[in-house]
Coordinates of C-alpha atoms in Angstrom, one line a residue:
Chain A
M256 CA -43.3 -73.7 37.3
K257 CA -40.9 -72.8 34.5
N258 CA -43.6 -70.9 32.6
T259 CA -44.7 -68.7 35.5
G260 CA -45.1 -65.0 34.6
V261 CA -45.0 -65.4 30.8
I262 CA -48.7 -64.6 30.2
F263 CA -48.5 -61.8 32.8
K264 CA -45.6 -60.1 31.0
R265 CA -47.1 -60.6 27.6
T266 CA -50.4 -59.1 28.7
L267 CA -48.7 -56.1 30.2
W268 CA -46.5 -55.6 27.1
D269 CA -49.6 -55.9 24.8
S270 CA -51.4 -53.3 26.9
R271 CA -48.6 -50.7 26.8
V272 CA -50.5 -48.4 24.4
G273 CA -53.7 -48.6 26.3
I274 CA -52.0 -47.9 29.6
L275 CA -50.2 -44.8 28.2
S276 CA -53.2 -43.5 26.3
W277 CA -55.8 -44.0 29.1
G278 CA -53.3 -42.9 31.8
I279 CA -52.0 -39.8 30.1
G280 CA -55.5 -38.9 28.9
L281 CA -57.0 -39.2 32.4
G282 CA -53.9 -37.4 33.8
I283 CA -54.4 -34.4 31.5
L284 CA -58.2 -34.4 32.3
A285 CA -57.4 -34.3 36.0
L286 CA -54.8 -31.5 35.5
G287 CA -57.3 -29.5 33.4
E288 CA -60.2 -29.9 35.8
L289 CA -58.2 -29.0 38.9
T290 CA -56.7 -25.9 37.4
L291 CA -60.3 -24.8 36.6
F292 CA -61.3 -25.2 40.3
P293 CA -61.6 -21.4 41.0
S294 CA -63.9 -20.6 38.1
I295 CA -66.0 -23.7 38.2
S296 CA -66.6 -23.8 41.9
E297 CA -67.5 -20.1 41.8
A298 CA -70.0 -20.8 39.0
F299 CA -71.7 -23.6 41.0
A300 CA -71.7 -21.6 44.2
G301 CA -75.1 -20.2 43.8
M302 CA -76.7 -23.3 42.4
S303 CA -77.5 -25.2 45.6
E304 CA -81.2 -25.6 44.6
L305 CA -80.3 -27.0 41.2
L306 CA -77.7 -29.4 42.7
N307 CA -80.3 -30.7 45.1
S308 CA -82.6 -31.7 42.2
P309 CA -83.1 -35.5 41.7
F310 CA -81.4 -35.2 38.3
Y311 CA -78.1 -33.9 39.8
K312 CA -78.5 -36.3 42.8
A313 CA -78.8 -39.2 40.4
F314 CA -75.6 -38.2 38.7
L315 CA -73.6 -36.8 41.6
G316 CA -75.0 -38.5 44.7
E317 CA -73.5 -37.1 47.9
N318 CA -71.4 -34.8 45.8
A319 CA -74.4 -32.8 44.6
D320 CA -73.9 -30.4 47.5
A321 CA -73.1 -26.8 46.6
A322 CA -71.4 -26.1 49.9
A323 CA -69.2 -29.1 49.6
F324 CA -68.6 -28.4 45.9
A325 CA -67.1 -25.1 46.7
T326 CA -64.4 -26.7 48.8
P327 CA -61.3 -28.3 47.3
A328 CA -62.2 -31.7 48.8
G329 CA -65.7 -31.6 47.4
Y330 CA -64.5 -30.4 44.1
I331 CA -61.8 -33.0 43.7
S332 CA -64.1 -35.8 45.0
T333 CA -66.7 -34.9 42.3
Y334 CA -64.5 -34.1 39.3
M335 CA -61.9 -36.7 39.9
L336 CA -63.1 -39.4 42.2
A337 CA -66.8 -39.6 41.1
F338 CA -66.3 -39.4 37.4
V339 CA -62.9 -41.0 36.7
P340 CA -64.1 -44.6 37.7
L341 CA -67.0 -44.1 35.2
Y342 CA -64.5 -43.2 32.5
V343 CA -62.2 -46.0 33.5
A344 CA -65.2 -48.4 33.5
V345 CA -65.0 -48.7 29.7
Y346 CA -61.3 -49.7 29.9
A347 CA -61.8 -51.9 33.0
V348 CA -64.6 -53.9 31.2
M349 CA -62.4 -54.2 28.1
L350 CA -59.6 -55.6 30.3
G351 CA -61.9 -58.0 32.1
L352 CA -63.1 -59.3 28.8
G353 CA -59.5 -59.6 27.7
V354 CA -58.7 -62.2 30.3
V355 CA -60.7 -65.0 28.7
A356 CA -63.4 -63.8 26.3
N357 CA -61.3 -62.1 23.7
E358 CA -58.9 -65.0 23.3
E359 CA -61.8 -67.5 23.3
E360 CA -63.8 -65.6 20.7
R361 CA -60.8 -65.1 18.4
G362 CA -59.8 -68.8 18.8
T363 CA -56.3 -68.1 20.2
L364 CA -57.2 -69.7 23.5
D365 CA -57.1 -73.1 21.7
V366 CA -53.4 -72.5 20.9
L367 CA -52.6 -71.0 24.3
L368 CA -54.2 -74.0 26.1
G369 CA -52.3 -76.4 23.8
T370 CA -49.2 -75.5 25.8
P371 CA -48.6 -77.0 29.3
I372 CA -50.4 -74.4 31.4
P373 CA -53.4 -75.0 33.5
R374 CA -56.5 -73.0 32.8
W375 CA -56.5 -71.3 36.2
Q376 CA -53.0 -70.0 35.4
V377 CA -54.3 -68.1 32.4
I378 CA -56.9 -66.3 34.6
V379 CA -54.5 -65.7 37.4
E380 CA -51.7 -64.2 35.3
K381 CA -54.0 -62.1 33.1
S382 CA -55.9 -60.8 36.1
A383 CA -52.7 -59.9 37.9
A384 CA -51.8 -57.9 34.7
V385 CA -55.2 -56.2 34.8
L386 CA -54.5 -55.2 38.4
V387 CA -51.2 -53.6 37.5
I388 CA -52.6 -51.9 34.4
L389 CA -55.4 -50.3 36.3
L390 CA -53.0 -49.3 39.0
L391 CA -50.7 -47.6 36.4
V392 CA -53.6 -45.8 34.7
L393 CA -54.9 -44.5 38.1
L394 CA -51.3 -43.5 39.1
L395 CA -51.0 -41.4 35.9
N396 CA -54.3 -39.9 36.6
G397 CA -53.0 -39.1 40.1
V398 CA -49.9 -37.5 38.7
G399 CA -52.1 -35.2 36.6
A400 CA -54.1 -34.4 39.7
L401 CA -50.9 -33.6 41.7
L402 CA -49.7 -31.2 39.0
G403 CA -53.2 -29.6 39.0
V404 CA -53.0 -29.1 42.7
L405 CA -49.5 -27.7 42.5
M406 CA -50.4 -25.3 39.7
T407 CA -53.6 -24.0 41.4
P408 CA -53.0 -21.6 44.4
E409 CA -56.6 -22.0 45.6
L410 CA -55.8 -25.7 46.1
A411 CA -52.7 -25.0 48.1
D412 CA -54.2 -26.5 51.3
V413 CA -54.9 -29.9 49.7
S414 CA -52.4 -32.5 50.9
L415 CA -50.5 -34.1 48.0
G416 CA -50.5 -37.4 49.9
R417 CA -54.3 -37.3 50.1
V418 CA -54.5 -36.7 46.3
L419 CA -52.4 -39.9 45.7
E420 CA -54.4 -41.7 48.3
A421 CA -57.6 -40.6 46.5
S422 CA -56.2 -42.0 43.2
F423 CA -55.4 -45.3 44.8
S424 CA -58.9 -45.4 46.4
M425 CA -60.4 -45.8 42.9
L426 CA -58.6 -49.1 42.3
P427 CA -61.0 -51.5 44.0
V428 CA -64.1 -50.0 42.4
T429 CA -62.5 -50.3 39.0
L430 CA -61.3 -53.8 39.8
V431 CA -64.9 -54.8 40.6
M432 CA -65.9 -53.7 37.1
A433 CA -63.1 -55.7 35.5
A434 CA -63.9 -58.7 37.7
L435 CA -67.6 -58.5 36.8
A436 CA -66.7 -58.6 33.1
L437 CA -64.4 -61.6 33.7
F438 CA -67.0 -63.4 35.7
F439 CA -69.8 -63.0 33.2
S440 CA -67.5 -63.9 30.3
T441 CA -66.6 -67.2 31.9
V442 CA -70.2 -68.0 32.8
L443 CA -72.1 -66.7 29.7
R444 CA -69.4 -67.6 27.2
S445 CA -70.3 -64.7 25.0
R446 CA -68.2 -61.6 24.9
N447 CA -71.0 -59.3 23.8
L448 CA -73.4 -60.6 26.3
A449 CA -70.9 -60.4 29.1
A450 CA -70.1 -56.8 28.1
G451 CA -73.8 -55.9 28.1
V452 CA -74.6 -57.5 31.5
T453 CA -71.5 -55.9 33.1
G454 CA -72.3 -52.5 31.7
A455 CA -75.9 -52.7 32.9
I456 CA -74.8 -53.7 36.4
I457 CA -72.3 -50.8 36.6
I458 CA -74.8 -48.3 35.5
A459 CA -77.5 -49.6 37.7
S460 CA -75.2 -49.7 40.7
Y461 CA -74.1 -46.1 40.1
F462 CA -77.6 -44.7 39.9
I463 CA -79.0 -46.8 42.7
T464 CA -76.3 -45.7 45.0
N465 CA -76.7 -42.0 44.1
L466 CA -80.5 -42.0 44.2
S467 CA -80.5 -43.8 47.6
S468 CA -79.2 -40.5 49.0
I469 CA -82.7 -38.9 48.2
A470 CA -84.8 -42.1 48.4
Q471 CA -83.3 -43.8 51.4
E472 CA -86.5 -45.7 52.3
A473 CA -87.1 -47.1 48.9
L474 CA -83.5 -47.9 47.9
G475 CA -81.8 -48.3 51.3
T476 CA -81.8 -52.1 51.3
I477 CA -81.1 -52.5 47.6
S478 CA -78.3 -49.9 47.7
K479 CA -76.4 -52.2 50.1
L480 CA -76.2 -54.7 47.2
S481 CA -74.8 -52.1 44.9
F482 CA -71.0 -52.2 44.9
Y483 CA -70.8 -48.4 44.3
S484 CA -72.3 -48.0 47.8
Y485 CA -68.9 -49.1 49.1
Y486 CA -67.1 -46.3 47.4
S487 CA -67.2 -42.9 49.1
P488 CA -65.2 -40.2 47.3
L489 CA -66.1 -37.3 49.5
D490 CA -65.3 -39.2 52.7
T491 CA -62.0 -40.3 51.1
M492 CA -61.0 -36.7 50.3
R493 CA -62.0 -35.5 53.8
G494 CA -60.6 -38.3 55.9
G495 CA -58.6 -40.7 53.8
I496 CA -59.5 -44.1 52.4
V497 CA -62.4 -45.7 54.1
W498 CA -60.7 -49.0 54.7
S499 CA -63.8 -51.0 55.7
E500 CA -65.4 -50.1 52.3
F501 CA -62.1 -50.7 50.6
A502 CA -62.0 -54.2 52.1
I503 CA -65.6 -55.0 51.1
L504 CA -64.8 -54.1 47.5
C505 CA -61.7 -56.3 47.6
V506 CA -63.8 -59.2 48.9
I507 CA -66.2 -58.7 46.0
V508 CA -63.3 -58.8 43.6
A509 CA -61.8 -61.9 45.2
A510 CA -65.2 -63.6 45.2
L511 CA -65.8 -62.8 41.5
F512 CA -62.3 -63.9 40.7
G513 CA -62.7 -67.2 42.5
L514 CA -66.0 -67.9 40.9
S515 CA -64.6 -67.1 37.5
I516 CA -61.8 -69.7 38.0
Y517 CA -64.3 -72.2 39.2
A518 CA -66.5 -71.7 36.2
F519 CA -63.7 -71.6 33.7
Q520 CA -62.1 -74.8 35.0
R521 CA -65.3 -76.8 34.5
R522 CA -66.7 -75.6 31.2
D523 CA -66.0 -76.3 27.6
I524 CA -63.9 -73.9 25.6
S525 CA -65.9 -72.5 22.7
V526 CA -64.7 -73.1 19.1
Chain B
M964 CA -59.5 -100.5 32.2
S965 CA -56.7 -102.3 30.4
V966 CA -54.5 -100.2 28.3
S967 CA -52.3 -101.7 25.7
N968 CA -48.6 -101.0 26.6
N969 CA -48.1 -99.7 23.1
A970 CA -51.2 -97.4 23.1
V971 CA -50.3 -93.7 23.1
I972 CA -53.9 -92.8 22.8
H973 CA -56.6 -95.0 24.4
I974 CA -60.2 -93.9 24.1
E975 CA -62.9 -95.7 26.0
G976 CA -66.6 -95.1 25.3
L977 CA -66.1 -91.3 24.6
T978 CA -69.4 -89.6 24.2
K979 CA -70.1 -85.9 23.7
H980 CA -73.7 -84.6 23.4
Y981 CA -74.8 -81.0 23.0
G982 CA -78.4 -81.3 24.0
S983 CA -80.0 -83.3 21.3
V984 CA -77.0 -83.1 19.0
H985 CA -74.9 -86.2 19.3
A986 CA -71.4 -85.0 18.3
L987 CA -69.7 -88.2 19.4
T988 CA -71.1 -91.5 20.6
D989 CA -69.3 -94.3 22.4
L990 CA -65.9 -93.9 20.6
R991 CA -63.4 -96.7 21.4
L992 CA -60.0 -96.4 19.8
D993 CA -56.3 -97.1 20.4
V994 CA -53.5 -95.4 18.6
H995 CA -50.1 -97.0 18.9
R996 CA -46.6 -95.6 19.4
G997 CA -44.8 -94.6 16.2
E998 CA -48.0 -94.8 14.2
V999 CA -49.3 -92.2 11.7
F1000 CA -53.0 -92.5 12.4
G1001 CA -55.6 -91.0 10.0
Y1002 CA -58.9 -89.9 11.4
L1003 CA -61.2 -89.6 8.5
G1004 CA -64.7 -88.4 8.1
P1005 CA -66.9 -85.8 6.3
N1006 CA -67.4 -82.4 7.9
G1007 CA -69.4 -82.6 11.0
A1008 CA -68.6 -86.3 11.6
G1009 CA -67.0 -85.6 15.1
K1010 CA -63.3 -85.4 14.2
T1011 CA -62.7 -82.0 15.8
T1012 CA -64.9 -82.9 18.8
T1013 CA -62.7 -85.9 19.4
I1014 CA -59.5 -83.8 19.1
R1015 CA -60.8 -81.1 21.4
T1016 CA -61.8 -83.7 24.0
L1017 CA -58.3 -85.3 23.9
L1018 CA -56.8 -81.8 24.4
D1019 CA -59.2 -81.2 27.4
L1020 CA -60.7 -78.2 25.7
I1021 CA -64.1 -79.8 26.0
R1022 CA -65.3 -82.3 28.5
P1023 CA -67.0 -85.6 27.5
T1024 CA -70.6 -86.3 28.4
S1025 CA -69.3 -89.8 29.3
G1026 CA -66.3 -92.0 28.7
S1027 CA -62.7 -91.2 29.0
A1028 CA -59.4 -90.9 27.1
Q1029 CA -55.9 -91.7 28.1
I1030 CA -52.8 -90.3 26.5
F1031 CA -49.4 -91.7 27.4
G1032 CA -51.4 -93.7 30.0
L1033 CA -52.5 -90.4 31.7
D1034 CA -56.1 -89.2 32.0
S1035 CA -56.8 -86.6 29.4
H1036 CA -58.6 -84.4 31.8
Q1037 CA -56.9 -84.9 35.2
D1038 CA -53.4 -85.0 33.8
S1039 CA -53.9 -82.6 30.9
V1040 CA -51.0 -80.3 31.7
R1041 CA -48.5 -83.2 31.9
I1042 CA -49.8 -84.6 28.6
R1043 CA -49.5 -81.2 26.8
E1044 CA -45.8 -81.1 27.7
R1045 CA -45.3 -84.0 25.3
L1046 CA -47.9 -83.0 22.8
G1047 CA -48.0 -80.7 19.7
N1048 CA -51.3 -79.5 18.5
L1049 CA -52.5 -77.8 15.3
P1050 CA -56.2 -76.7 15.6
G1051 CA -58.4 -77.1 12.6
E1052 CA -59.5 -73.4 12.7
L1053 CA -56.2 -71.9 13.7
S1054 CA -56.1 -68.4 15.1
L1055 CA -53.0 -66.7 16.2
W1056 CA -52.2 -63.3 17.6
N1057 CA -52.5 -60.8 14.7
H1058 CA -50.3 -58.2 16.2
M1059 CA -47.3 -60.5 16.6
T1060 CA -44.7 -61.6 14.1
G1061 CA -44.1 -65.3 13.4
W1062 CA -41.0 -65.2 15.7
E1063 CA -43.0 -63.4 18.5
V1064 CA -45.7 -66.1 18.3
I1065 CA -43.0 -68.9 18.5
N1066 CA -41.2 -67.1 21.3
Y1067 CA -44.4 -66.6 23.3
L1068 CA -45.5 -70.3 23.0
G1069 CA -41.9 -71.4 23.4
E1070 CA -41.6 -69.6 26.7
L1071 CA -44.8 -71.2 27.8
R1072 CA -43.1 -74.5 27.1
G1073 CA -40.0 -73.5 29.1
G1074 CA -37.9 -72.6 26.1
V1075 CA -37.5 -73.7 22.5
D1076 CA -34.7 -74.7 20.2
K1077 CA -34.6 -71.6 17.9
H1078 CA -32.2 -73.3 15.5
Y1079 CA -34.7 -76.1 14.9
V1080 CA -37.5 -73.6 14.5
G1081 CA -35.4 -71.8 11.9
E1082 CA -34.9 -75.2 10.1
L1083 CA -38.6 -75.8 10.1
A1084 CA -39.3 -72.3 8.8
D1085 CA -36.8 -72.8 6.0
R1086 CA -38.3 -76.2 5.0
L1087 CA -41.8 -74.8 5.0
D1088 CA -40.7 -71.6 3.3
M1089 CA -42.1 -69.5 6.1
D1090 CA -41.2 -65.8 6.5
M1091 CA -41.1 -65.6 10.3
S1092 CA -40.6 -61.8 10.4
R1093 CA -44.0 -61.2 8.9
K1094 CA -46.8 -60.1 11.2
V1095 CA -49.6 -62.7 11.5
K1096 CA -52.2 -60.2 10.2
A1097 CA -50.2 -59.8 7.0
C1098 CA -50.0 -63.6 6.5
S1099 CA -52.2 -65.5 4.1
S1100 CA -54.2 -68.5 5.4
G1101 CA -51.5 -70.8 4.0
M1102 CA -48.7 -69.0 5.9
K1103 CA -50.7 -69.0 9.1
R1104 CA -51.1 -72.8 8.7
K1105 CA -47.3 -73.1 8.2
L1106 CA -46.8 -71.1 11.4
G1107 CA -49.3 -73.3 13.1
L1108 CA -47.3 -76.4 12.0
I1109 CA -44.1 -74.9 13.2
Q1110 CA -45.5 -74.2 16.7
A1111 CA -46.9 -77.7 16.8
L1112 CA -43.6 -79.3 15.8
M1113 CA -41.1 -76.9 17.5
H1114 CA -40.6 -78.9 20.7
K1115 CA -40.3 -82.3 19.0
P1116 CA -43.4 -83.7 20.8
D1117 CA -43.9 -87.4 21.3
L1118 CA -47.5 -87.1 20.0
L1119 CA -48.7 -84.7 17.3
I1120 CA -52.5 -84.1 17.0
L1121 CA -53.2 -82.3 13.8
D1122 CA -56.7 -81.2 12.7
E1123 CA -56.9 -80.9 8.9
P1124 CA -53.2 -80.0 8.8
T1125 CA -52.9 -79.3 5.0
N1126 CA -55.9 -77.1 4.7
G1127 CA -54.7 -74.0 2.7
L1128 CA -51.2 -75.3 2.1
D1129 CA -49.9 -75.2 -1.5
P1130 CA -49.0 -78.6 -3.1
L1131 CA -45.2 -78.1 -2.7
V1132 CA -45.5 -77.4 1.0
Q1133 CA -47.9 -80.3 1.4
Q1134 CA -45.1 -82.6 0.1
T1135 CA -42.7 -81.1 2.7
F1136 CA -45.4 -81.7 5.3
Y1137 CA -45.6 -85.4 4.2
S1138 CA -41.8 -85.7 4.5
L1139 CA -41.9 -84.2 8.0
I1140 CA -44.6 -86.6 9.1
R1141 CA -42.6 -89.6 7.7
E1142 CA -39.5 -88.4 9.6
I1143 CA -41.5 -88.0 12.8
S1144 CA -42.9 -91.5 12.4
S1145 CA -39.4 -92.9 11.7
E1146 CA -38.2 -91.4 15.0
G1147 CA -40.9 -93.5 16.8
R1148 CA -43.1 -90.5 17.5
T1149 CA -46.9 -90.7 17.0
V1150 CA -49.1 -88.7 14.7
F1151 CA -52.9 -88.4 15.0
M1152 CA -54.2 -86.4 12.1
S1153 CA -57.8 -85.7 11.0
S1154 CA -58.8 -85.1 7.4
H1155 CA -61.7 -85.4 5.1
N1156 CA -59.3 -85.9 2.2
L1157 CA -58.6 -89.6 1.5
P1158 CA -55.6 -89.1 -0.9
E1159 CA -53.8 -87.1 1.9
I1160 CA -54.3 -89.9 4.4
E1161 CA -53.2 -92.4 1.8
H1162 CA -49.9 -90.5 1.5
V1163 CA -48.8 -90.8 5.0
C1164 CA -51.0 -92.9 7.3
D1165 CA -50.4 -96.5 8.6
R1166 CA -53.9 -96.9 9.9
V1167 CA -57.1 -95.0 9.4
A1168 CA -60.3 -94.7 11.4
I1169 CA -63.5 -93.6 9.6
L1170 CA -66.0 -91.6 11.5
R1171 CA -69.6 -91.1 10.4
G1172 CA -72.3 -89.1 12.3
G1173 CA -70.3 -89.1 15.5
R1174 CA -69.8 -92.9 15.5
L1175 CA -66.7 -94.9 14.6
A1176 CA -67.5 -96.8 11.4
A1177 CA -64.3 -98.5 10.8
V1178 CA -60.6 -98.8 11.8
E1179 CA -58.5 -100.3 9.1
R1180 CA -54.9 -100.6 8.0
M1181 CA -54.2 -98.3 5.1
S1182 CA -52.8 -101.2 3.1
D1183 CA -56.2 -103.0 3.4
L1184 CA -58.1 -99.9 2.4
K1185 CA -55.9 -99.4 -0.6
K1186 CA -57.0 -102.8 -1.9
V1187 CA -60.4 -101.3 -2.7
Y1188 CA -59.2 -97.8 -3.3
F1189 CA -60.1 -97.1 -6.9
R1190 CA -60.2 -94.2 -9.3
W1191 CA -62.2 -93.6 -12.4
M1192 CA -59.8 -93.1 -15.4
T1193 CA -60.7 -91.5 -18.7
L1194 CA -58.3 -91.8 -21.7
R1195 CA -58.8 -90.0 -24.9
L1196 CA -56.9 -91.7 -27.7
D1197 CA -56.1 -90.8 -31.2
G1198 CA -57.8 -93.7 -32.9
D1199 CA -59.7 -96.6 -31.5
A1200 CA -58.4 -98.7 -28.7
A1201 CA -59.5 -102.2 -27.8
P1202 CA -61.4 -102.1 -24.5
Q1203 CA -60.7 -105.8 -24.1
A1204 CA -56.9 -105.1 -23.7
F1205 CA -57.6 -102.7 -20.8
E1206 CA -60.3 -105.0 -19.3
A1207 CA -57.7 -107.8 -19.2
L1208 CA -55.5 -105.8 -16.9
D1209 CA -55.5 -106.6 -13.1
G1210 CA -57.5 -104.1 -11.2
V1211 CA -59.3 -102.7 -14.2
S1212 CA -63.1 -103.1 -14.6
D1213 CA -66.2 -101.4 -15.9
V1214 CA -64.6 -100.4 -19.2
T1215 CA -66.7 -98.4 -21.6
A1216 CA -65.5 -97.1 -25.1
H1217 CA -67.0 -94.4 -27.1
N1218 CA -65.5 -92.4 -30.0
G1219 CA -61.9 -93.1 -29.0
T1220 CA -62.6 -92.3 -25.3
L1221 CA -62.1 -95.1 -22.8
R1222 CA -63.5 -94.9 -19.3
F1223 CA -62.8 -97.5 -16.7
R1224 CA -62.3 -98.1 -13.0
V1225 CA -58.7 -98.9 -11.7
T1226 CA -58.0 -100.5 -8.3
G1227 CA -54.5 -100.7 -7.0
E1228 CA -51.4 -99.6 -8.9
L1229 CA -51.7 -97.5 -12.1
D1230 CA -48.5 -98.9 -13.6
P1231 CA -50.0 -101.5 -15.9
V1232 CA -52.6 -99.1 -17.2
I1233 CA -50.0 -96.4 -18.0
K1234 CA -47.8 -99.0 -19.8
L1235 CA -50.7 -100.2 -21.9
A1236 CA -51.9 -96.6 -22.6
A1237 CA -48.3 -95.7 -23.7
Q1238 CA -48.8 -98.0 -26.7
Y1239 CA -51.4 -95.6 -28.1
H1240 CA -51.3 -91.9 -28.9
V1241 CA -52.8 -90.4 -25.8
I1242 CA -54.5 -87.1 -26.3
D1243 CA -55.7 -86.6 -22.8
M1244 CA -55.9 -88.5 -19.5
T1245 CA -57.9 -87.6 -16.5
Y1246 CA -58.8 -89.5 -13.3
E1247 CA -61.3 -88.8 -10.6
E1248 CA -60.8 -89.6 -6.9
P1249 CA -63.7 -91.4 -5.3
T1250 CA -65.4 -89.8 -2.3
L1251 CA -64.6 -91.2 1.1
E1252 CA -68.2 -92.4 1.3
T1253 CA -67.8 -94.4 -1.9
I1254 CA -64.6 -96.1 -0.7
F1255 CA -66.2 -96.9 2.6
L1256 CA -69.3 -98.4 0.9
E1257 CA -67.0 -100.4 -1.4
F1258 CA -64.9 -101.7 1.4
Y1259 CA -67.8 -102.8 3.5
G1260 CA -69.8 -104.0 0.5
E1261 CA -67.1 -106.4 -0.3
N1262 CA -66.4 -107.6 3.2

C-alpha cells in the first residue's frame, strides 16, 4: 500500500518530546538511584522486620527482603525494575489512549478516516509506534542505569549486559498497560472511562501480585490472573529474562491488540 | 438491487437508530454524476448521520448505500480514494501548520499536487504557514475545504461547508463548486441554509425528523421560493402598482411603507421601486420549513 508507514512515522515524530523527556528523566533517575546504592542499602540493612511488614510487602512484593536488598541485584530489581514500570505506566496509558481515543475525542479521526486507509491500519501503525516509543524510553532508562553501574564501585560486579537485559524485560509489562488502555478505549468509547478502568486494573494487578507473596492461599489463584505476576524483576536480575513469563505477557498484549482491532472495526466512530 | 448507471450515490432503505432515537429512517436516494446535490434540513434532521454512514464512520441499523457502485461499508477504502470529505464539526491537529496537515493527509493519499494546493490556498486566501491552533474557525474551515478538494475527487461530500466562512470566501466557494460540477464531478452538500443551496445546487433533498420529505429540482423549488420585502418610500405609493406585478402578492401599505411577498425574480419589483424615492429596502428570507409547506401546500 502506498500509504504504509505514514501514520507510524507521524506518531513517532509527534512523540519526540515525550520520548526524550520520559527517557532522559528515567535515565537520570536510574543514574541517581544506582549511585546511591552504598548508602541506601546500608540504611536498609537492619530493617528486615520492617521490610517484612504487610505494608512493605504490598509495595515491594518479593523485593521486600532486606538480605536481597543489600545485594546489587536486589537493589537494582527494586529501584529500577519494580518501580520504573509504575512510573512508565502513566506514559504507557497515555500512549495507549493516543492510538484511538484521543483522535476520536478530538474529532480528528473523522478526517483521518476520510483518507483511503482501513481502520485496522490506524491501530496497527500507531501501536507499532507505541512499541518503539516505549522501547526507546526504556533504553534511555537503561543507559542511565549503565552509567550508574559504571560510576559506582560497589556495583562493579554487575554485568552491563544484564542491566540492558533488565531494561528490556520491562517492555512487555509496560506494553500490557498500553494495550489495556487501547482495548478499553475501543470498547468503552470514552477516553476518561478507559483511563480509569486501565488505571484500576494496573493498580489492582500490582498489589494483588505483591500481596500474594504473604497471602498465598487467599490470593494464589487470583494472582494468576494478574498480569504483574508474570513480571519477576528479582529473577531477571539474578538469572536473566524469564522467557516463559515474557512470552505470556506478549500473548496478553497480542490478545488485547487483536480484540481492539476487532472491536474498532465493528463499531461506530463517535462524533 | 438495480442501480442507475448514472448514480454516483445510491441509498437504499438506510436506517440508523440509537436506541429509541430514530436518527434516520428508510432513506432512499440517488445522486447523479456531475450533479450538485443539496441536502437540506434543520439541525438534528439526520444530515450528518447520512454523511457519516456514507463515509463508513457509522454503521446503519439496516439498509445500505453504494458509492460509485461500490458498497459503502465493504469497499469503503476504495471509495475514499475518489472521495473528498469535509466534516461538519471539523477538527484538525492543533500542533501542525496548514502545510503539515495537507502533507500528512496528502501522504495518506499517496501524494498530492502541491501546486494545486497552493492555488486553492490563494483563492481561499488561506495562510498555510499558520498553526491550526492559531487559526480562526473560518480559517480552519478553509483548510478543511483545501484538504477535501486537494486530490480532485470524483465526489465531494461536504457537511455544512460554508459554516464560519466570510461572505467573500463563500463566493469563492460557490465558484469552486460550479467549476467542479462543470468538470463532471459530483458534489453532495448538506446545509440548513436555503439561500446557500439555491446558489449552487441542481437538486435538493429535504430531510425532516430523519425521514426524506422531498427531492426536488432547484428550479421547481425556486418557483415557490419567496421573500418578504419591505419598502420605505418618501411619499405614498400605489399598492395596486406593485400588486399588479407578476409574483407579487399580499401587499399592505401603511404610512409610506409597503410590505409584500415576492416569488421568483426581483427585477420587476426593483424597476418599479426605482420610480419612487426609496428611503429603505429590506427583505427577509423565509425559513426552510415555510418554503417546504408552501411547496407541498400548492402541490
